[in-house]
CSV table of C-alpha atoms and ligand atoms in Angstrom, one decimal:
chain,number,residue,atom,x,y,z
A,94,MET,CA,50.7,4.4,16.2
A,95,LYS,CA,53.0,1.4,16.5
A,96,HIS,CA,55.6,2.0,19.2
A,97,ASP,CA,58.6,1.4,16.9
A,98,GLU,CA,57.2,4.1,14.6
A,99,GLN,CA,56.9,6.5,17.5
A,100,VAL,CA,60.5,5.8,18.4
A,101,ARG,CA,61.6,6.4,14.8
A,102,LEU,CA,59.7,9.7,14.8
A,103,ILE,CA,60.9,10.9,18.2
A,104,ARG,CA,64.5,10.1,17.2
A,105,ALA,CA,64.0,12.2,14.1
A,106,ALA,CA,62.6,15.0,16.2
A,107,PHE,CA,65.6,14.9,18.5
A,108,ASP,CA,68.0,14.8,15.5
A,109,ALA,CA,66.2,17.9,14.0
A,110,ILE,CA,66.3,19.8,17.3
A,111,ASP,CA,70.0,18.9,17.8
A,112,CYS,CA,71.1,20.0,14.3
A,113,GLY,CA,68.7,23.0,14.3
A,114,ARG,CA,66.9,22.1,11.0
A,115,PRO,CA,63.7,20.2,10.3
A,116,PRO,CA,63.7,17.3,7.9
A,117,MET,CA,63.5,18.7,4.4
A,118,ALA,CA,62.7,17.9,0.8
A,119,GLU,CA,65.5,18.0,-1.7
A,120,ASN,CA,64.4,21.3,-3.2
A,121,PHE,CA,61.9,24.1,-2.6
A,122,SER,CA,59.0,24.1,-5.0
A,123,SER,CA,56.4,26.4,-6.4
A,124,ASN,CA,52.7,26.5,-7.2
A,125,ASP,CA,50.4,28.4,-9.5
A,126,PRO,CA,48.0,30.7,-7.5
A,127,ARG,CA,45.5,30.6,-10.3
A,128,ILE,CA,44.3,27.2,-8.9
A,129,TYR,CA,42.6,29.2,-6.1
A,130,ALA,CA,40.9,31.6,-8.5
A,131,SER,CA,40.0,29.6,-11.6
A,132,PRO,CA,36.3,28.7,-12.4
A,133,GLU,CA,37.5,25.8,-14.6
A,134,ARG,CA,39.7,24.3,-11.7
A,135,ALA,CA,36.8,24.8,-9.3
A,136,ALA,CA,34.4,22.9,-11.6
A,137,ARG,CA,36.9,20.0,-12.0
A,138,GLU,CA,37.5,19.8,-8.3
A,139,ARG,CA,33.7,19.7,-7.7
A,140,GLU,CA,33.2,17.0,-10.3
A,141,ILE,CA,36.2,14.8,-9.5
A,142,LEU,CA,37.4,15.4,-5.9
A,143,PHE,CA,34.0,16.0,-4.3
A,144,GLY,CA,32.0,13.9,-6.8
A,145,ARG,CA,34.1,10.8,-7.1
A,146,TYR,CA,36.2,10.5,-4.0
A,147,PRO,CA,34.7,9.2,-0.7
A,148,ILE,CA,34.0,12.2,1.5
A,149,VAL,CA,33.7,12.1,5.3
A,150,VAL,CA,30.2,13.2,6.1
A,151,GLY,CA,29.9,12.5,9.8
A,152,PHE,CA,30.6,10.3,12.8
A,153,SER,CA,29.6,6.8,13.8
A,154,SER,CA,28.7,8.0,17.3
A,155,ASP,CA,25.8,10.0,15.9
A,156,LEU,CA,24.5,6.9,14.1
A,157,ALA,CA,24.8,4.2,16.8
A,158,ARG,CA,21.2,2.8,16.7
A,159,SER,CA,18.5,2.1,14.1
A,160,GLY,CA,16.7,5.2,13.1
A,161,ASP,CA,19.7,7.5,13.9
A,162,PHE,CA,20.3,9.9,11.0
A,163,ILE,CA,22.5,12.8,9.9
A,164,THR,CA,22.2,15.1,7.0
A,165,GLU,CA,25.0,16.9,5.2
A,166,ASP,CA,24.4,20.0,3.1
A,167,MET,CA,28.0,21.0,2.4
A,168,ALA,CA,28.7,18.3,-0.2
A,169,PRO,CA,27.7,18.9,-3.9
A,170,VAL,CA,24.7,16.6,-3.4
A,171,PRO,CA,22.7,17.0,-0.1
A,172,ILE,CA,23.1,13.7,1.8
A,173,LEU,CA,21.1,11.7,4.3
A,174,VAL,CA,22.8,8.9,6.2
A,175,VAL,CA,20.6,6.7,8.3
A,176,ARG,CA,20.9,3.4,10.2
A,177,GLY,CA,18.1,1.1,9.1
A,178,ASP,CA,15.9,-1.2,11.1
A,179,ASP,CA,18.3,-4.0,10.0
A,180,GLY,CA,21.3,-2.1,11.5
A,181,VAL,CA,22.7,-1.3,8.1
A,182,LEU,CA,24.0,2.2,7.5
A,183,ARG,CA,22.8,3.7,4.2
A,184,ALA,CA,23.4,7.0,2.4
A,185,PHE,CA,21.0,8.7,0.1
A,186,ALA,CA,20.6,11.9,-1.8
A,187,ASN,CA,18.4,14.0,0.6
A,188,VAL,CA,16.2,14.9,-2.4
A,189,CYS,CA,12.6,13.9,-2.7
A,190,ARG,CA,11.7,11.8,-5.8
A,191,HIS,CA,8.5,13.7,-6.3
A,192,ARG,CA,9.7,17.2,-7.1
A,193,GLY,CA,13.1,17.6,-5.4
A,194,ALA,CA,12.5,19.1,-2.0
A,195,ARG,CA,14.9,18.3,0.8
A,196,VAL,CA,13.3,15.4,2.6
A,197,VAL,CA,14.9,15.7,6.1
A,198,SER,CA,16.7,18.5,7.9
A,199,GLY,CA,19.3,18.2,10.7
A,200,ASN,CA,20.3,15.1,12.7
A,201,GLY,CA,18.1,12.9,14.8
A,202,HIS,CA,17.5,9.6,16.5
A,203,GLY,CA,14.9,6.9,16.3
A,204,ALA,CA,13.3,7.8,13.0
A,205,ALA,CA,11.1,5.2,11.5
A,206,ARG,CA,10.0,7.2,8.4
A,207,PHE,CA,10.9,10.4,6.6
A,208,ALA,CA,7.9,12.4,5.3
A,209,CYS,CA,8.8,15.1,2.8
A,210,PRO,CA,7.7,18.5,4.1
A,211,TYR,CA,6.2,19.5,0.8
A,212,HIS,CA,3.6,16.9,-0.2
A,213,ALA,CA,4.4,14.1,2.3
A,214,TRP,CA,5.8,11.5,0.0
A,215,THR,CA,7.2,9.2,2.7
A,216,TYR,CA,10.3,7.0,2.8
A,217,ASP,CA,11.5,4.3,5.2
A,218,THR,CA,15.0,4.1,6.7
A,219,ALA,CA,16.0,1.9,3.8
A,220,GLY,CA,15.1,4.7,1.4
A,221,ARG,CA,12.0,3.0,0.0
A,222,LEU,CA,9.1,5.1,-1.0
A,223,THR,CA,6.3,3.8,1.3
A,224,ALA,CA,3.5,6.3,0.9
A,225,ILE,CA,2.2,8.8,-1.7
A,226,PRO,CA,-0.8,10.9,-0.5
A,227,ASP,CA,-3.7,10.8,-3.0
A,228,GLU,CA,-1.8,8.2,-4.9
A,229,PHE,CA,-4.6,8.0,-7.5
A,230,GLY,CA,-2.9,11.0,-9.2
A,231,PHE,CA,0.2,8.8,-9.9
A,232,ALA,CA,-1.6,5.7,-11.1
A,233,GLY,CA,0.9,3.5,-13.0
A,234,LEU,CA,4.0,5.1,-11.3
A,235,ASP,CA,6.5,2.4,-10.3
A,236,ARG,CA,6.8,3.1,-6.6
A,237,ALA,CA,9.6,0.6,-6.1
A,238,ALA,CA,11.7,2.6,-8.6
A,239,CYS,CA,11.1,5.9,-6.7
A,240,GLY,CA,13.1,5.2,-3.5
A,241,LEU,CA,15.7,7.8,-2.5
A,242,VAL,CA,18.8,7.7,-4.7
A,243,GLU,CA,21.4,5.6,-2.8
A,244,PHE,CA,25.1,6.1,-2.5
A,245,PRO,CA,27.9,3.8,-1.3
A,246,VAL,CA,28.8,4.4,2.3
A,247,ALA,CA,31.6,3.2,4.6
A,248,GLU,CA,32.1,3.4,8.3
A,249,LYS,CA,35.3,2.8,10.3
A,250,TYR,CA,37.6,4.5,12.9
A,251,GLY,CA,34.5,6.4,14.0
A,252,LEU,CA,34.1,8.1,10.6
A,253,VAL,CA,31.5,7.8,7.9
A,254,TRP,CA,32.3,8.2,4.2
A,255,VAL,CA,30.0,8.6,1.3
A,256,ARG,CA,30.8,8.6,-2.4
A,257,LEU,CA,28.4,10.5,-4.6
A,258,VAL,CA,28.3,7.9,-7.3
A,259,PRO,CA,24.9,6.2,-7.2
A,260,GLY,CA,25.1,2.4,-7.1
A,261,GLY,CA,28.9,2.6,-7.4
A,262,ALA,CA,31.3,0.0,-6.0
A,263,ALA,CA,31.3,-0.7,-2.2
A,264,LEU,CA,33.8,1.5,-0.3
A,265,ASP,CA,36.7,-0.1,1.5
A,266,PRO,CA,37.7,2.1,4.6
A,267,ALA,CA,41.2,0.6,4.8
A,268,GLU,CA,41.8,1.6,1.2
A,269,ILE,CA,40.4,5.1,1.8
A,270,VAL,CA,42.8,5.9,4.7
A,271,GLY,CA,45.6,4.1,2.8
A,272,GLY,CA,48.2,3.2,5.4
A,273,LEU,CA,46.9,5.4,8.2
A,274,GLY,CA,44.5,2.7,9.4
A,275,ASP,CA,46.9,1.4,12.1
A,276,ASP,CA,47.4,4.9,13.4
A,277,LEU,CA,43.7,5.7,13.5
A,278,GLU,CA,42.9,2.3,15.1
A,279,SER,CA,45.5,2.9,17.8
A,280,TYR,CA,44.1,6.2,18.9
A,281,GLY,CA,40.7,4.6,19.6
A,282,ILE,CA,38.9,7.4,17.7
A,283,GLY,CA,36.2,4.8,16.8
A,284,ARG,CA,35.3,4.8,20.5
A,285,PHE,CA,35.2,8.6,20.8
A,286,ALA,CA,31.8,10.4,20.7
A,287,HIS,CA,31.0,13.5,18.7
A,288,GLN,CA,31.0,16.3,21.2
A,289,GLU,CA,30.4,19.5,19.1
A,290,THR,CA,30.6,20.9,15.6
A,291,ARG,CA,30.9,24.5,14.6
A,292,VAL,CA,30.6,25.7,11.1
A,293,VAL,CA,32.7,28.5,9.7
A,294,ARG,CA,32.1,30.1,6.3
A,295,ARG,CA,34.8,32.4,5.0
A,296,ARG,CA,35.8,34.1,1.8
A,297,ILE,CA,38.6,31.7,1.0
A,298,ASN,CA,39.0,28.9,-1.4
A,299,TRP,CA,38.6,25.5,0.4
A,300,LYS,CA,42.3,24.6,-0.4
A,301,LEU,CA,43.5,27.6,1.5
A,302,VAL,CA,41.7,26.2,4.6
A,303,SER,CA,43.6,22.9,4.1
A,304,ASP,CA,46.9,24.7,3.3
A,305,THR,CA,47.0,26.3,6.8
A,306,PHE,CA,47.6,22.9,8.3
A,307,TRP,CA,50.5,21.7,6.1
A,308,GLU,CA,53.4,23.7,7.3
A,309,ALA,CA,54.7,24.5,10.8
A,310,TYR,CA,56.7,27.5,9.4
A,311,HIS,CA,54.0,30.0,10.4
A,312,ILE,CA,53.2,28.8,13.9
A,313,LYS,CA,56.0,30.8,15.6
A,314,VAL,CA,54.9,34.0,13.7
A,315,LEU,CA,51.1,34.0,13.2
A,316,HIS,CA,50.3,32.1,16.4
A,317,ALA,CA,52.9,33.7,18.6
A,318,GLY,CA,50.3,34.8,21.0
A,319,ASN,CA,48.6,31.5,21.6
A,320,VAL,CA,50.0,28.0,20.5
A,321,GLY,CA,53.3,29.2,19.1
A,322,PRO,CA,55.3,28.9,22.3
A,323,LEU,CA,54.2,25.3,22.9
A,324,PHE,CA,55.9,24.0,19.7
A,325,VAL,CA,59.5,23.5,18.6
A,326,LYS,CA,60.1,26.2,16.0
A,327,ASN,CA,59.4,25.1,12.5
A,328,LEU,CA,59.6,21.4,13.2
A,329,ALA,CA,57.1,18.9,11.9
A,330,LEU,CA,57.5,15.4,10.6
A,331,PHE,CA,56.0,14.5,7.2
A,332,ASP,CA,55.1,11.1,5.8
A,333,ALA,CA,53.0,10.4,2.7
A,334,PHE,CA,50.4,7.6,2.5
A,335,GLY,CA,49.3,7.7,-1.2
A,336,ALA,CA,47.3,10.9,-1.6
A,337,ASN,CA,46.9,11.1,2.1
A,338,HIS,CA,49.6,12.2,4.4
A,339,ARG,CA,50.6,12.6,8.1
A,340,TYR,CA,52.2,15.7,9.5
A,341,ILE,CA,53.3,15.8,13.1
A,342,GLY,CA,54.0,19.0,15.0
A,343,ILE,CA,56.4,18.5,17.9
A,344,ARG,CA,55.8,20.1,21.3
A,345,LYS,CA,58.7,21.5,23.3
A,346,SER,CA,57.7,19.0,26.1
A,347,ILE,CA,59.2,16.3,24.0
A,348,GLU,CA,62.5,17.1,25.8
A,349,LYS,CA,61.1,15.2,28.8
A,350,LEU,CA,61.6,12.0,26.8
A,351,ARG,CA,65.3,12.4,26.6
A,352,ASP,CA,65.8,11.0,30.1
A,353,LEU,CA,63.4,8.1,29.7
A,354,PRO,CA,64.1,4.7,28.2
A,355,GLU,CA,62.8,4.3,24.7
A,356,GLU,CA,60.2,1.8,25.7
A,357,LYS,CA,58.5,4.5,27.7
A,358,TRP,CA,58.4,7.0,24.8
A,359,ASP,CA,54.9,8.2,23.9
A,360,LEU,CA,54.6,10.6,20.9
A,361,VAL,CA,51.0,11.5,21.3
A,362,ALA,CA,51.6,13.3,24.6
A,363,HIS,CA,54.2,15.5,23.0
A,364,ALA,CA,52.9,16.2,19.5
A,365,THR,CA,49.9,17.2,17.5
A,366,ILE,CA,49.4,14.5,14.8
A,367,LEU,CA,47.6,15.8,11.7
A,368,MET,CA,46.3,13.5,9.0
A,369,ASN,CA,45.0,14.6,5.7
A,370,LEU,CA,42.3,12.3,4.5
A,371,PHE,CA,42.3,13.3,0.9
A,372,PRO,CA,40.8,15.4,-0.5
A,373,ASN,CA,39.1,17.6,2.1
A,374,THR,CA,39.2,16.1,5.7
A,375,ILE,CA,41.9,17.0,8.2
A,376,LEU,CA,42.0,14.8,11.3
A,377,VAL,CA,44.0,16.2,14.2
A,378,MET,CA,44.9,13.8,17.0
A,379,GLN,CA,45.6,15.8,20.2
A,380,THR,CA,46.6,14.2,23.6
A,381,ASP,CA,43.0,13.6,24.8
A,382,HIS,CA,40.7,14.3,21.9
A,383,ALA,CA,40.5,14.5,18.1
A,384,GLU,CA,39.5,17.4,15.9
A,385,ILE,CA,38.1,16.9,12.5
A,386,TYR,CA,38.0,19.7,9.9
A,387,ARG,CA,35.9,19.1,6.8
A,388,THR,CA,36.2,21.9,4.3
A,389,PHE,CA,34.0,22.3,1.2
A,390,PRO,CA,33.7,24.8,-1.7
A,391,ALA,CA,30.7,27.0,-1.1
A,392,GLY,CA,28.9,29.7,-3.2
A,393,ASP,CA,30.7,29.9,-6.5
A,394,GLY,CA,33.2,27.2,-5.4
A,395,ILE,CA,36.1,29.5,-6.0
A,396,SER,CA,36.3,32.2,-3.3
A,397,ASP,CA,34.0,30.8,-0.8
A,398,SER,CA,34.2,27.8,1.6
A,399,THR,CA,32.4,26.2,4.5
A,400,THR,CA,34.4,24.3,7.1
A,401,ALA,CA,32.8,22.1,9.8
A,402,ILE,CA,35.0,21.8,12.8
A,403,SER,CA,34.2,18.9,15.1
A,404,ILE,CA,35.6,17.6,18.4
A,405,LEU,CA,35.5,13.9,19.1
A,406,ALA,CA,36.4,12.7,22.6
A,407,PRO,CA,36.0,9.7,24.9
A,408,ALA,CA,33.6,11.4,27.3
A,409,ALA,CA,31.4,14.5,27.4
A,410,SER,CA,32.8,17.4,29.4
A,411,PRO,CA,32.3,21.2,29.6
A,412,LYS,CA,36.0,21.5,28.7
A,413,TRP,CA,35.3,20.6,25.0
A,414,ALA,CA,33.4,23.9,24.5
A,415,ARG,CA,36.5,25.7,25.8
A,416,THR,CA,38.8,23.6,23.6
A,417,MET,CA,36.6,24.6,20.7
A,418,ASP,CA,36.8,28.3,21.6
A,419,LEU,CA,40.6,28.1,21.8
A,420,LEU,CA,41.1,26.2,18.5
A,421,LEU,CA,38.7,28.6,16.8
A,422,GLY,CA,40.8,31.5,18.1
A,423,VAL,CA,43.8,29.9,16.4
A,424,VAL,CA,42.2,29.0,13.1
A,425,GLU,CA,40.5,32.4,12.8
A,426,GLN,CA,44.0,33.8,12.6
A,427,ASP,CA,44.7,31.5,9.7
A,428,PHE,CA,41.4,32.2,8.0
A,429,THR,CA,41.9,36.0,8.3
A,430,ILE,CA,45.3,35.7,6.6
A,431,GLY,CA,43.7,33.3,4.1
A,432,GLU,CA,41.1,36.0,3.1
A,433,THR,CA,43.9,38.4,2.3
A,434,ILE,CA,45.6,35.6,0.2
A,435,GLN,CA,42.4,34.8,-1.6
A,436,HIS,CA,41.9,38.4,-2.5
A,437,ASN,CA,45.5,38.8,-3.6
A,438,PHE,CA,45.4,35.6,-5.7
A,439,GLU,CA,42.3,36.8,-7.4
A,440,SER,CA,44.0,40.1,-8.2
A,441,GLY,CA,46.4,38.2,-10.5
A,442,ALA,CA,49.4,40.0,-8.9
A,443,LEU,CA,51.4,36.8,-8.6
A,444,ALA,CA,52.2,34.1,-11.2
A,445,LYS,CA,53.9,31.8,-8.6
A,446,VAL,CA,54.1,31.1,-4.9
A,447,TYR,CA,56.9,29.2,-3.2
A,448,TYR,CA,57.0,26.2,-0.8
A,449,GLY,CA,60.2,25.9,1.3
A,450,ARG,CA,62.0,22.6,1.6
A,451,TYR,CA,60.2,22.2,5.0
A,452,GLU,CA,56.8,22.9,3.5
A,453,GLN,CA,56.8,19.5,1.8
A,454,ALA,CA,53.4,18.5,3.2
A,455,LEU,CA,51.9,21.4,1.3
A,456,GLU,CA,53.7,20.3,-1.8
A,457,HIS,CA,52.5,16.7,-1.4
A,458,PHE,CA,48.9,17.9,-1.0
A,459,HIS,CA,49.0,20.0,-4.2
A,460,ARG,CA,50.8,17.3,-6.1
A,461,SER,CA,48.1,14.8,-5.0
A,462,LEU,CA,45.4,17.2,-6.2
A,463,ARG,CA,47.1,17.6,-9.6
A,464,ALA,CA,47.4,13.9,-9.9
A,465,ALA,CA,43.7,13.3,-9.0
A,466,LEU,CA,42.6,16.0,-11.5
A,467,GLY,CA,44.8,14.5,-14.2
A,468,GLU,CA,47.0,17.7,-14.4
A,469,ASN,CA,50.4,16.0,-13.9
L,4,LIG,S1,8.6,17.3,-3.3
L,4,LIG,FE1,8.6,15.9,-1.8
L,4,LIG,S2,6.5,15.3,-1.6
L,4,LIG,FE2,6.5,16.7,-3.2
L,5,LIG,FE1,47.8,28.1,11.7
């Protein structure tokens, strides 16, 4: 983040601390809880948000060399991303053109070919179908037209995006992150390596996973026993960047900056900087590492979600496993509350929920969802 932007935000944090109130929207707002329980809404989200928007599917550090590949099964279409012999990153449906089996499982390095485990139709790293066993049974089949279905892919800031529209327009990473590019660049996440990912499946709509990040109101209450005491009560700084947004939780340690000249002010050391990469990726910049949460509808797409939680950091260390344990302890508290909310929303007991004037990131997220889905 540019230094003058850090100074602006730190001044805003001091103003809020001094007057005892966080920056706030003009009015409080409300939302309709049926968006978490409606099959129609879930179907539209799947088609539009997960089907047409670029989705983060993995990390550049897993795809550094030719033949490196990752697979992603949480998206509506199973995806294979592989760096070809020519160094070009490509994304495909991980679906065999013969009769639809998954071609590759897991992640790996140095692959030259992918042989389907069912009948061994074989594809190269550019997705071309290179071998059909007993090919005489398919005489006349246009092999060149039976490569893996290809999707547009983009790679920047250490992240890899895929859009599930075959042959669609090329993706522009700067456009995807819309105004957050300078921030992402400045944190050097592109030079971080993927340390660990854990996957959590819970009985909550995917939006409830995201919602837990977009207000600091609950930190002092729900997380009183772990991270609560580290943060200034109910203080976070919100900025919108198109459908994306940034939300910065302020640590109490920020008080140390009061005695320093502004040119020495450093926000990252005294904050947790959260970025929503619309629709479903939350990137959290911590002092010495980044956490990435990617949440997807699972099962019926309504009451079930799968969230992959990853740590990216400059160097491997045993401490990242401990960091992961700690952060899972915190988010488990959110997810446990989230399961009660999901159940209660499905009961139809409420027609409305309320977002306070300092829960404006939450309001922005849901307004962006409505706009993307054509509901506004
Ligand atoms: S389904 Fe892949 S080779 Fe038959
Ligand atoms: Fe939380």
